[in-house]
CSV table of N, CA, C and O and ligand atoms in Angstrom, one decimal:
chain,number,residue,atom,x,y,z
A,25,MET,N,0.6,-0.7,0.2
A,25,MET,CA,-0.5,0.0,0.0
A,25,MET,C,0.6,1.0,0.1
A,25,MET,O,1.4,1.3,1.1
A,26,THR,N,0.6,2.1,-0.5
A,26,THR,CA,1.7,3.2,-1.4
A,26,THR,C,1.3,4.2,0.7
A,26,THR,O,-0.2,4.2,0.8
A,27,THR,N,1.7,5.2,0.6
A,27,THR,CA,2.1,5.3,1.8
A,27,THR,C,2.3,7.3,1.7
A,27,THR,O,3.8,7.2,0.5
A,28,ILE,N,2.4,8.7,1.7
A,28,ILE,CA,2.0,9.5,0.8
A,28,ILE,C,2.7,10.5,2.4
A,28,ILE,O,1.9,10.1,3.3
A,29,ARG,N,3.9,10.8,2.8
A,29,ARG,CA,4.9,11.8,2.8
A,29,ARG,C,4.3,12.5,3.1
A,29,ARG,O,4.5,12.8,2.1
A,30,ALA,N,2.7,13.8,3.8
A,30,ALA,CA,3.0,15.4,3.6
A,30,ALA,C,2.8,16.4,4.9
A,30,ALA,O,3.3,15.1,5.9
A,31,THR,N,3.2,16.7,5.0
A,31,THR,CA,3.8,18.7,6.4
A,31,THR,C,2.3,18.2,6.9
A,31,THR,O,1.7,19.6,6.1
A,32,CYS,N,2.0,18.1,8.1
A,32,CYS,CA,1.0,19.2,9.2
A,32,CYS,C,2.0,20.8,9.1
A,32,CYS,O,3.5,20.7,9.8
A,33,PRO,N,1.2,22.2,9.4
A,33,PRO,CA,1.6,23.3,10.1
A,33,PRO,C,2.1,22.4,10.9
A,33,PRO,O,3.2,23.2,12.2
A,34,THR,N,1.7,22.1,11.7
A,34,THR,CA,1.5,21.8,13.6
A,34,THR,C,2.4,20.9,13.6
A,34,THR,O,3.4,20.9,14.9
A,35,CYS,N,1.6,20.2,13.1
A,35,CYS,CA,2.7,18.4,13.8
A,35,CYS,C,3.8,18.0,12.7
A,35,CYS,O,5.2,16.6,13.7
A,36,GLY,N,4.2,18.7,11.6
A,36,GLY,CA,5.2,18.5,11.1
A,36,GLY,C,4.6,16.8,9.8
A,36,GLY,O,3.5,17.2,10.0
A,37,ASP,N,5.6,16.1,9.7
A,37,ASP,CA,5.4,14.8,8.7
A,37,ASP,C,4.2,14.0,9.1
A,37,ASP,O,4.6,13.4,10.4
A,38,VAL,N,3.6,13.5,8.6
A,38,VAL,CA,2.2,12.7,8.9
A,38,VAL,C,2.3,11.8,7.0
A,38,VAL,O,2.1,12.5,6.7
A,39,GLU,N,1.6,10.6,8.0
A,39,GLU,CA,2.0,9.7,6.6
A,39,GLU,C,-0.1,9.5,6.3
A,39,GLU,O,0.0,9.2,7.1
A,40,LEU,N,-0.3,9.5,5.4
A,40,LEU,CA,-1.2,9.5,5.0
A,40,LEU,C,-2.4,8.5,3.7
A,40,LEU,O,-0.6,8.2,2.3
A,41,LYS,N,-3.0,7.3,3.8
A,41,LYS,CA,-3.2,6.6,2.7
A,41,LYS,C,-3.9,7.5,1.2
A,41,LYS,O,-4.6,9.0,1.8
A,42,PRO,N,-3.6,7.1,0.1
A,42,PRO,CA,-3.8,8.1,-1.2
A,42,PRO,C,-5.2,8.4,-1.2
A,42,PRO,O,-5.6,9.1,-1.1
A,43,ALA,N,-6.4,8.0,0.3
A,43,ALA,CA,-7.6,7.6,-0.2
A,43,ALA,C,-7.9,9.2,0.9
A,43,ALA,O,-9.1,9.6,1.1
A,44,GLU,N,-6.7,9.5,1.8
A,44,GLU,CA,-6.8,10.0,2.7
A,44,GLU,C,-6.4,11.6,2.0
A,44,GLU,O,-6.7,13.4,3.0
A,45,LEU,N,-6.6,11.8,1.1
A,45,LEU,CA,-6.0,12.9,0.4
A,45,LEU,C,-6.9,13.5,-0.3
A,45,LEU,O,-7.7,12.8,-1.3
A,46,ARG,N,-7.2,14.9,-0.6
A,46,ARG,CA,-7.8,15.3,-1.8
A,46,ARG,C,-7.1,16.2,-2.8
A,46,ARG,O,-7.1,17.1,-1.8
A,47,LEU,N,-7.5,16.1,-4.1
A,47,LEU,CA,-7.0,16.7,-4.9
A,47,LEU,C,-7.4,17.7,-5.7
A,47,LEU,O,-8.6,16.9,-6.1
A,48,MET,N,-7.1,18.5,-5.7
A,48,MET,CA,-8.1,19.8,-6.2
A,48,MET,C,-7.2,20.1,-7.9
A,48,MET,O,-6.8,21.4,-7.5
A,49,VAL,N,-7.7,19.6,-9.4
A,49,VAL,CA,-7.1,20.3,-10.5
A,49,VAL,C,-7.8,21.0,-10.6
A,49,VAL,O,-9.0,20.8,-11.3
A,50,CYS,N,-6.8,22.3,-10.8
A,50,CYS,CA,-7.8,23.3,-11.7
A,50,CYS,C,-7.6,24.2,-13.3
A,50,CYS,O,-6.2,23.6,-13.6
A,51,THR,N,-8.1,24.6,-13.2
A,51,THR,CA,-7.7,24.5,-15.4
A,51,THR,C,-6.9,26.0,-15.2
A,51,THR,O,-6.1,25.4,-16.0
A,52,ARG,N,-6.4,27.1,-14.4
A,52,ARG,CA,-5.5,27.8,-14.1
A,52,ARG,C,-4.9,26.7,-13.0
A,52,ARG,O,-4.3,26.2,-11.1
A,53,PRO,N,-3.4,25.6,-12.8
A,53,PRO,CA,-2.7,24.8,-12.5
A,53,PRO,C,-2.5,25.6,-11.7
A,53,PRO,O,-1.7,25.3,-10.3
A,54,GLU,N,-2.4,27.0,-11.5
A,54,GLU,CA,-1.5,28.1,-10.3
A,54,GLU,C,-2.4,27.6,-9.1
A,54,GLU,O,-2.3,27.6,-7.9
A,55,TRP,N,-3.6,27.4,-9.8
A,55,TRP,CA,-5.3,27.8,-9.2
A,55,TRP,C,-5.0,26.1,-8.1
A,55,TRP,O,-6.2,25.3,-7.0
A,56,SER,N,-4.8,25.6,-8.2
A,56,SER,CA,-4.7,22.9,-7.8
A,56,SER,C,-4.0,23.1,-6.9
A,56,SER,O,-3.7,23.4,-6.2
A,57,THR,N,-4.9,22.1,-5.8
A,57,THR,CA,-4.0,22.2,-4.6
A,57,THR,C,-4.8,20.9,-3.9
A,57,THR,O,-5.2,20.0,-4.8
A,58,TYR,N,-4.5,20.8,-2.6
A,58,TYR,CA,-4.7,19.3,-2.1
A,58,TYR,C,-4.8,19.2,-0.6
A,58,TYR,O,-4.6,21.0,0.1
A,59,ALA,N,-5.6,18.4,-0.5
A,59,ALA,CA,-5.9,18.8,1.5
A,59,ALA,C,-6.1,18.0,2.0
A,59,ALA,O,-6.3,16.3,1.0
A,60,PHE,N,-6.0,17.5,3.5
A,60,PHE,CA,-5.9,16.2,4.6
A,60,PHE,C,-6.1,16.6,5.5
A,60,PHE,O,-6.6,17.7,6.3
A,61,THR,N,-6.8,15.9,6.3
A,61,THR,CA,-6.9,16.0,7.9
A,61,THR,C,-6.3,15.2,8.7
A,61,THR,O,-5.7,13.8,8.2
A,62,CYS,N,-5.3,16.0,9.5
A,62,CYS,CA,-4.3,15.4,10.2
A,62,CYS,C,-4.0,15.2,10.7
A,62,CYS,O,-5.3,15.0,11.1
A,63,PRO,N,-4.2,13.2,10.7
A,63,PRO,CA,-4.5,11.9,11.4
A,63,PRO,C,-3.7,12.2,13.3
A,63,PRO,O,-4.8,11.6,13.7
A,64,THR,N,-2.6,13.5,13.1
A,64,THR,CA,-2.8,13.4,14.8
A,64,THR,C,-3.5,14.4,15.4
A,64,THR,O,-3.8,14.4,16.1
A,65,CYS,N,-3.6,16.0,14.9
A,65,CYS,CA,-4.2,17.0,15.7
A,65,CYS,C,-5.1,18.0,15.0
A,65,CYS,O,-6.4,18.1,15.3
A,66,THR,N,-6.6,15.9,13.1
A,66,THR,CA,-7.1,16.7,13.4
A,66,THR,C,-7.9,17.8,12.2
A,66,THR,O,-8.4,18.9,12.0
A,67,ASP,N,-7.0,18.5,12.6
A,67,ASP,CA,-6.9,20.0,11.6
A,67,ASP,C,-7.1,20.1,9.9
A,67,ASP,O,-6.3,18.8,9.4
A,68,GLU,N,-7.6,20.9,9.6
A,68,GLU,CA,-7.8,20.9,7.9
A,68,GLU,C,-6.4,21.5,7.6
A,68,GLU,O,-6.2,22.4,7.3
A,69,VAL,N,-5.4,20.3,6.6
A,69,VAL,CA,-4.5,21.1,5.9
A,69,VAL,C,-4.8,21.7,4.6
A,69,VAL,O,-5.1,20.3,3.5
A,70,LYS,N,-4.6,22.7,4.0
A,70,LYS,CA,-5.3,22.7,2.7
A,70,LYS,C,-3.5,23.4,1.6
A,70,LYS,O,-3.0,24.2,2.3
A,71,LYS,N,-3.4,23.0,0.9
A,71,LYS,CA,-1.3,23.2,0.3
A,71,LYS,C,-2.5,23.6,-1.2
A,71,LYS,O,-2.7,22.0,-1.7
A,72,PRO,N,-1.2,24.6,-1.9
A,72,PRO,CA,-0.8,24.9,-2.9
A,72,PRO,C,-0.8,23.1,-4.2
A,72,PRO,O,1.1,23.0,-3.1
A,73,ALA,N,-1.2,23.0,-5.5
A,73,ALA,CA,-0.2,21.1,-5.3
A,73,ALA,C,0.1,21.8,-7.2
A,73,ALA,O,-0.7,22.6,-7.7
A,74,ASP,N,1.7,22.0,-7.2
A,74,ASP,CA,1.8,23.0,-8.8
A,74,ASP,C,2.1,21.1,-9.1
A,74,ASP,O,1.8,20.8,-9.1
A,75,GLU,N,2.1,21.4,-10.9
A,75,GLU,CA,2.0,20.2,-11.7
A,75,GLU,C,3.0,19.2,-11.3
A,75,GLU,O,2.0,18.0,-11.2
A,76,GLU,N,4.2,19.3,-10.2
A,76,GLU,CA,4.9,18.6,-9.9
A,76,GLU,C,4.1,17.6,-8.9
A,76,GLU,O,4.1,16.9,-9.3
A,77,VAL,N,3.8,18.2,-8.3
A,77,VAL,CA,2.6,17.6,-7.2
A,77,VAL,C,1.7,16.9,-7.8
A,77,VAL,O,1.3,15.3,-7.1
A,78,VAL,N,0.9,17.3,-8.1
A,78,VAL,CA,-0.2,16.9,-8.7
A,78,VAL,C,0.5,15.9,-9.5
A,78,VAL,O,-0.6,14.5,-9.4
A,79,ALA,N,1.3,15.7,-10.5
A,79,ALA,CA,1.5,14.4,-10.5
A,79,ALA,C,1.8,12.9,-9.7
A,79,ALA,O,1.9,12.2,-10.1
A,80,LEU,N,2.8,13.8,-8.8
A,80,LEU,CA,3.6,13.2,-8.0
A,80,LEU,C,2.2,12.7,-6.7
A,80,LEU,O,1.3,11.3,-6.9
A,81,LEU,N,1.2,12.6,-6.5
A,81,LEU,CA,0.2,12.5,-5.6
A,81,LEU,C,-0.9,12.0,-7.0
A,81,LEU,O,-1.4,10.3,-6.4
A,82,ILE,N,-1.3,11.6,-7.9
A,82,ILE,CA,-1.7,10.6,-8.9
A,82,ILE,C,-0.5,9.4,-9.2
A,82,ILE,O,-1.3,8.9,-8.5
A,83,SER,N,-0.3,9.6,-8.9
A,83,SER,CA,1.2,8.8,-9.2
A,83,SER,C,1.3,7.7,-7.9
A,83,SER,O,1.2,6.4,-7.5
A,84,GLY,N,0.8,8.3,-6.8
A,84,GLY,CA,0.6,7.8,-5.9
A,84,GLY,C,-0.5,7.2,-5.2
A,84,GLY,O,-1.1,6.3,-4.4
A,85,GLY,N,-1.8,7.3,-6.4
A,85,GLY,CA,-2.9,6.6,-6.4
A,85,GLY,C,-4.5,8.0,-6.4
A,85,GLY,O,-5.1,7.6,-5.2
A,86,VAL,N,-3.8,9.0,-5.6
A,86,VAL,CA,-4.5,9.8,-4.4
A,86,VAL,C,-5.6,10.2,-6.3
A,86,VAL,O,-4.7,10.4,-7.7
A,87,VAL,N,-7.6,10.1,-6.5
A,87,VAL,CA,-7.8,10.5,-7.1
A,87,VAL,C,-7.8,11.8,-7.8
A,87,VAL,O,-8.4,12.6,-6.1
A,88,ALA,N,-7.6,12.7,-8.6
A,88,ALA,CA,-7.7,13.9,-8.6
A,88,ALA,C,-9.1,14.3,-9.3
A,88,ALA,O,-10.2,13.6,-10.1
A,89,GLN,N,-9.6,15.1,-8.6
A,89,GLN,CA,-10.8,16.1,-8.7
A,89,GLN,C,-11.1,17.3,-10.1
A,89,GLN,O,-10.6,18.7,-9.6
A,90,PRO,N,-11.1,17.8,-11.1
A,90,PRO,CA,-11.3,18.6,-11.1
A,90,PRO,C,-12.4,19.8,-11.3
A,90,PRO,O,-13.0,19.7,-11.1
A,91,TRP,N,-11.7,20.6,-11.4
A,91,TRP,CA,-13.0,21.9,-11.5
A,91,TRP,C,-12.3,23.1,-12.9
A,91,TRP,O,-11.6,23.7,-12.9
A,92,HIS,N,-13.8,23.5,-12.6
A,92,HIS,CA,-13.4,24.8,-13.2
A,92,HIS,C,-13.9,25.2,-12.6
A,92,HIS,O,-14.0,26.2,-12.1
A,93,ILE,N,-13.3,27.1,-13.2
A,93,ILE,CA,-13.6,28.3,-13.0
A,93,ILE,C,-14.3,28.9,-13.6
A,93,ILE,O,-14.4,28.9,-15.4
A,94,PRO,N,-15.5,29.3,-12.8
A,94,PRO,CA,-16.3,29.6,-14.1
A,94,PRO,C,-15.4,31.2,-14.7
A,94,PRO,O,-14.5,32.6,-14.6
A,95,ALA,N,-16.3,31.5,-16.0
A,95,ALA,CA,-15.9,32.4,-17.2
A,95,ALA,C,-15.4,33.8,-16.6
A,95,ALA,O,-14.8,34.8,-16.3
A,96,GLU,N,-16.7,34.1,-15.5
A,96,GLU,CA,-16.8,35.3,-14.3
A,96,GLU,C,-15.8,35.5,-13.8
A,96,GLU,O,-16.0,36.6,-13.8
A,97,ALA,N,-15.2,35.0,-13.1
A,97,ALA,CA,-14.0,34.9,-12.1
A,97,ALA,C,-13.1,35.4,-12.3
A,97,ALA,O,-12.1,35.6,-12.3
A,98,LEU,N,-12.4,35.4,-13.9
A,98,LEU,CA,-11.0,35.8,-14.5
A,98,LEU,C,-11.4,37.2,-15.8
A,98,LEU,O,-10.9,37.2,-15.8
A,99,GLU,N,-12.6,37.8,-15.2
A,99,GLU,CA,-13.3,38.5,-16.1
A,99,GLU,C,-12.4,39.9,-15.9
A,99,GLU,O,-12.6,40.0,-13.9
A,100,SER,N,-11.6,40.9,-16.3
A,100,SER,CA,-11.0,41.3,-15.5
A,100,SER,C,-12.5,43.0,-15.5
A,100,SER,O,-13.2,43.2,-15.7
A,101,HIS,N,-12.3,44.3,-14.2
A,101,HIS,CA,-13.1,44.6,-13.9
A,101,HIS,C,-12.3,46.3,-13.8
A,101,HIS,O,-11.6,46.7,-12.9
A,102,ASP,N,-13.5,47.1,-14.5
A,102,ASP,CA,-13.0,48.6,-14.1
A,102,ASP,C,-14.0,49.3,-13.3
A,102,ASP,O,-15.0,48.8,-13.0
A,103,GLY,N,-13.6,50.5,-12.7
A,103,GLY,CA,-14.2,50.7,-12.4
A,103,GLY,C,-13.9,51.1,-10.4
A,103,GLY,O,-13.1,50.0,-10.5
A,104,PRO,N,-14.8,51.6,-9.8
A,104,PRO,CA,-14.4,51.6,-8.8
A,104,PRO,C,-15.1,49.8,-8.1
A,104,PRO,O,-15.8,50.1,-8.6
A,105,SER,N,-14.4,49.8,-6.3
A,105,SER,CA,-15.0,49.3,-5.8
A,105,SER,C,-16.0,49.4,-5.1
A,105,SER,O,-16.1,50.7,-4.8
A,106,LEU,N,-17.5,48.5,-4.9
A,106,LEU,CA,-18.9,48.4,-4.9
A,106,LEU,C,-18.7,49.0,-2.7
A,106,LEU,O,-17.6,48.6,-2.2
A,107,THR,N,-19.4,50.3,-2.5
A,107,THR,CA,-18.8,49.9,-1.0
A,107,THR,C,-20.6,50.5,-0.1
A,107,THR,O,-21.1,50.0,-0.5
A,108,TYR,N,-20.1,50.3,0.7
A,108,TYR,CA,-21.7,50.1,1.7
A,108,TYR,C,-22.4,50.6,1.7
A,108,TYR,O,-24.0,50.2,1.3
A,109,ASP,N,-22.1,52.1,1.6
A,109,ASP,CA,-23.3,52.5,1.2
A,109,ASP,C,-24.0,52.7,-0.5
A,109,ASP,O,-25.2,52.3,-1.1
A,110,ASP,N,-22.8,51.9,-1.1
A,110,ASP,CA,-23.6,51.0,-2.9
A,110,ASP,C,-24.6,49.8,-2.4
A,110,ASP,O,-26.0,49.7,-2.5
A,111,LEU,N,-23.9,49.2,-1.8
A,111,LEU,CA,-25.1,47.8,-1.1
A,111,LEU,C,-26.2,48.4,-0.4
A,111,LEU,O,-27.3,47.7,-1.3
A,112,LEU,N,-26.1,49.7,0.2
A,112,LEU,CA,-27.4,49.3,1.2
A,112,LEU,C,-28.9,51.1,0.3
A,112,LEU,O,-29.4,50.2,0.6
A,113,ASP,N,-28.3,51.0,-1.1
A,113,ASP,CA,-28.4,51.8,-2.3
A,113,ASP,C,-30.0,50.7,-1.9
A,113,ASP,O,-30.5,50.6,-2.9
A,114,PHE,N,-28.5,49.7,-3.3
A,114,PHE,CA,-28.7,48.6,-3.7
A,114,PHE,C,-30.2,47.6,-3.0
A,114,PHE,O,-30.9,47.1,-3.7
A,115,ALA,N,-29.9,47.7,-1.5
A,115,ALA,CA,-31.3,46.7,-0.1
A,115,ALA,C,-32.1,47.3,-0.4
A,115,ALA,O,-33.3,47.5,-0.3
A,116,LEU,N,-32.2,48.9,-1.2
A,116,LEU,CA,-33.4,50.0,-0.8
A,116,LEU,C,-34.0,49.2,-1.7
A,116,LEU,O,-35.1,49.5,-2.0
A,117,TRP,N,-33.5,50.2,-3.4
A,117,TRP,CA,-34.4,49.3,-4.5
A,117,TRP,C,-34.5,48.2,-4.1
A,117,TRP,O,-35.2,48.5,-4.7
A,118,LEU,N,-34.0,46.9,-3.7
A,118,LEU,CA,-33.9,45.8,-3.9
A,118,LEU,C,-36.1,46.3,-2.6
A,118,LEU,O,-37.0,45.4,-3.7
A,119,ASP,N,-36.0,46.7,-2.5
A,119,ASP,CA,-37.2,47.4,-1.4
A,119,ASP,C,-37.8,47.6,-1.8
A,119,ASP,O,-38.9,47.6,-2.0
A,120,ALA,N,-37.4,48.7,-2.1
A,120,ALA,CA,-38.4,49.2,-3.3
A,120,ALA,C,-39.0,48.8,-4.3
A,120,ALA,O,-40.1,48.4,-4.9
A,121,HIS,N,-38.9,47.1,-5.0
A,121,HIS,CA,-39.0,46.6,-6.3
A,121,HIS,C,-39.6,45.2,-5.7
A,121,HIS,O,-40.6,45.0,-6.4
A,122,ASP,N,-40.2,44.9,-4.5
A,122,ASP,CA,-40.8,43.8,-3.3
A,122,ASP,C,-42.1,43.9,-3.7
A,122,ASP,O,-43.1,43.7,-3.8
A,123,ALA,N,-42.1,45.7,-2.8
A,123,ALA,CA,-43.2,46.5,-2.4
A,123,ALA,C,-44.0,46.3,-4.3
A,123,ALA,O,-45.2,46.5,-4.1
A,124,LEU,N,-43.2,46.9,-4.8
A,124,LEU,CA,-43.8,48.1,-6.9
A,124,LEU,C,-44.2,45.8,-7.2
A,124,LEU,O,-45.6,46.0,-7.4
A,125,ALA,N,-43.8,44.3,-6.5
A,125,ALA,CA,-44.7,43.5,-6.9
A,125,ALA,C,-45.2,42.8,-6.1
A,125,ALA,O,-46.2,42.3,-7.5
A,126,ALA,N,-45.4,43.4,-5.5
A,126,ALA,CA,-46.6,43.1,-4.4
A,126,ALA,C,-47.3,44.1,-5.3
A,126,ALA,O,-48.7,43.4,-5.3
A,127,ASP,N,-47.3,45.3,-5.7
A,127,ASP,CA,-48.5,46.1,-6.0
A,127,ASP,C,-49.5,45.4,-6.7
A,127,ASP,O,-50.3,45.3,-7.1
A,128,VAL,N,-48.6,44.8,-7.6
A,128,VAL,CA,-48.6,44.9,-9.4
A,128,VAL,C,-49.5,43.4,-9.4
A,128,VAL,O,-50.5,43.0,-10.7
A,129,ALA,N,-49.2,42.2,-8.5
A,129,ALA,CA,-49.3,41.4,-8.7
A,129,ALA,C,-50.6,40.8,-8.2
A,129,ALA,O,-51.3,41.6,-7.8
A,130,PRO,N,-51.3,39.5,-9.7
A,130,PRO,CA,-53.1,39.1,-9.1
A,130,PRO,C,-53.3,39.2,-7.6
A,130,PRO,O,-52.7,38.2,-7.2
A,131,ALA,N,-54.3,40.0,-7.3
A,131,ALA,CA,-55.0,39.5,-5.8
A,131,ALA,C,-55.1,38.3,-4.8
A,131,ALA,O,-55.1,37.2,-6.9
A,132,GLY,N,-54.8,37.4,-4.4
A,132,GLY,CA,-54.3,36.2,-4.3
A,132,GLY,C,-52.7,35.7,-4.1
A,132,GLY,O,-52.8,34.7,-3.8
A,133,ARG,N,-52.0,36.1,-4.6
A,133,ARG,CA,-51.4,35.6,-4.7
A,133,ARG,C,-50.0,36.1,-4.0
A,133,ARG,O,-49.9,37.4,-3.7
A,134,SER,N,-49.1,36.2,-3.3
A,134,SER,CA,-48.2,37.4,-2.5
A,134,SER,C,-47.5,37.4,-3.1
A,134,SER,O,-46.5,36.5,-4.1
B,202,LIG,ZN1,-1.6,18.0,12.2
């Protein structure tokens, strides 16, 4: 049985079975990660997995879980960031539209 040595930031080196590791392989390689629950302290440990680590873990029997970044997450955005005032204005706008929707809804429907 393959044993994989990983490092917990608290406990140091720990040995794991392949099924105890979760490997998330992203469409952007720099966002791939692996994670495990430390068998000593039970903390969840998550670390970046470069292409070499991904290859090593897969060769050790860890099942890779692919994940895709939504295209929206990679869009560049211009303009100022939203502020708390923007959020409050939006909440007030939504509140006004809820009242409007209730006014125009047919009777008996909420
Ligand atoms: Zn630990």
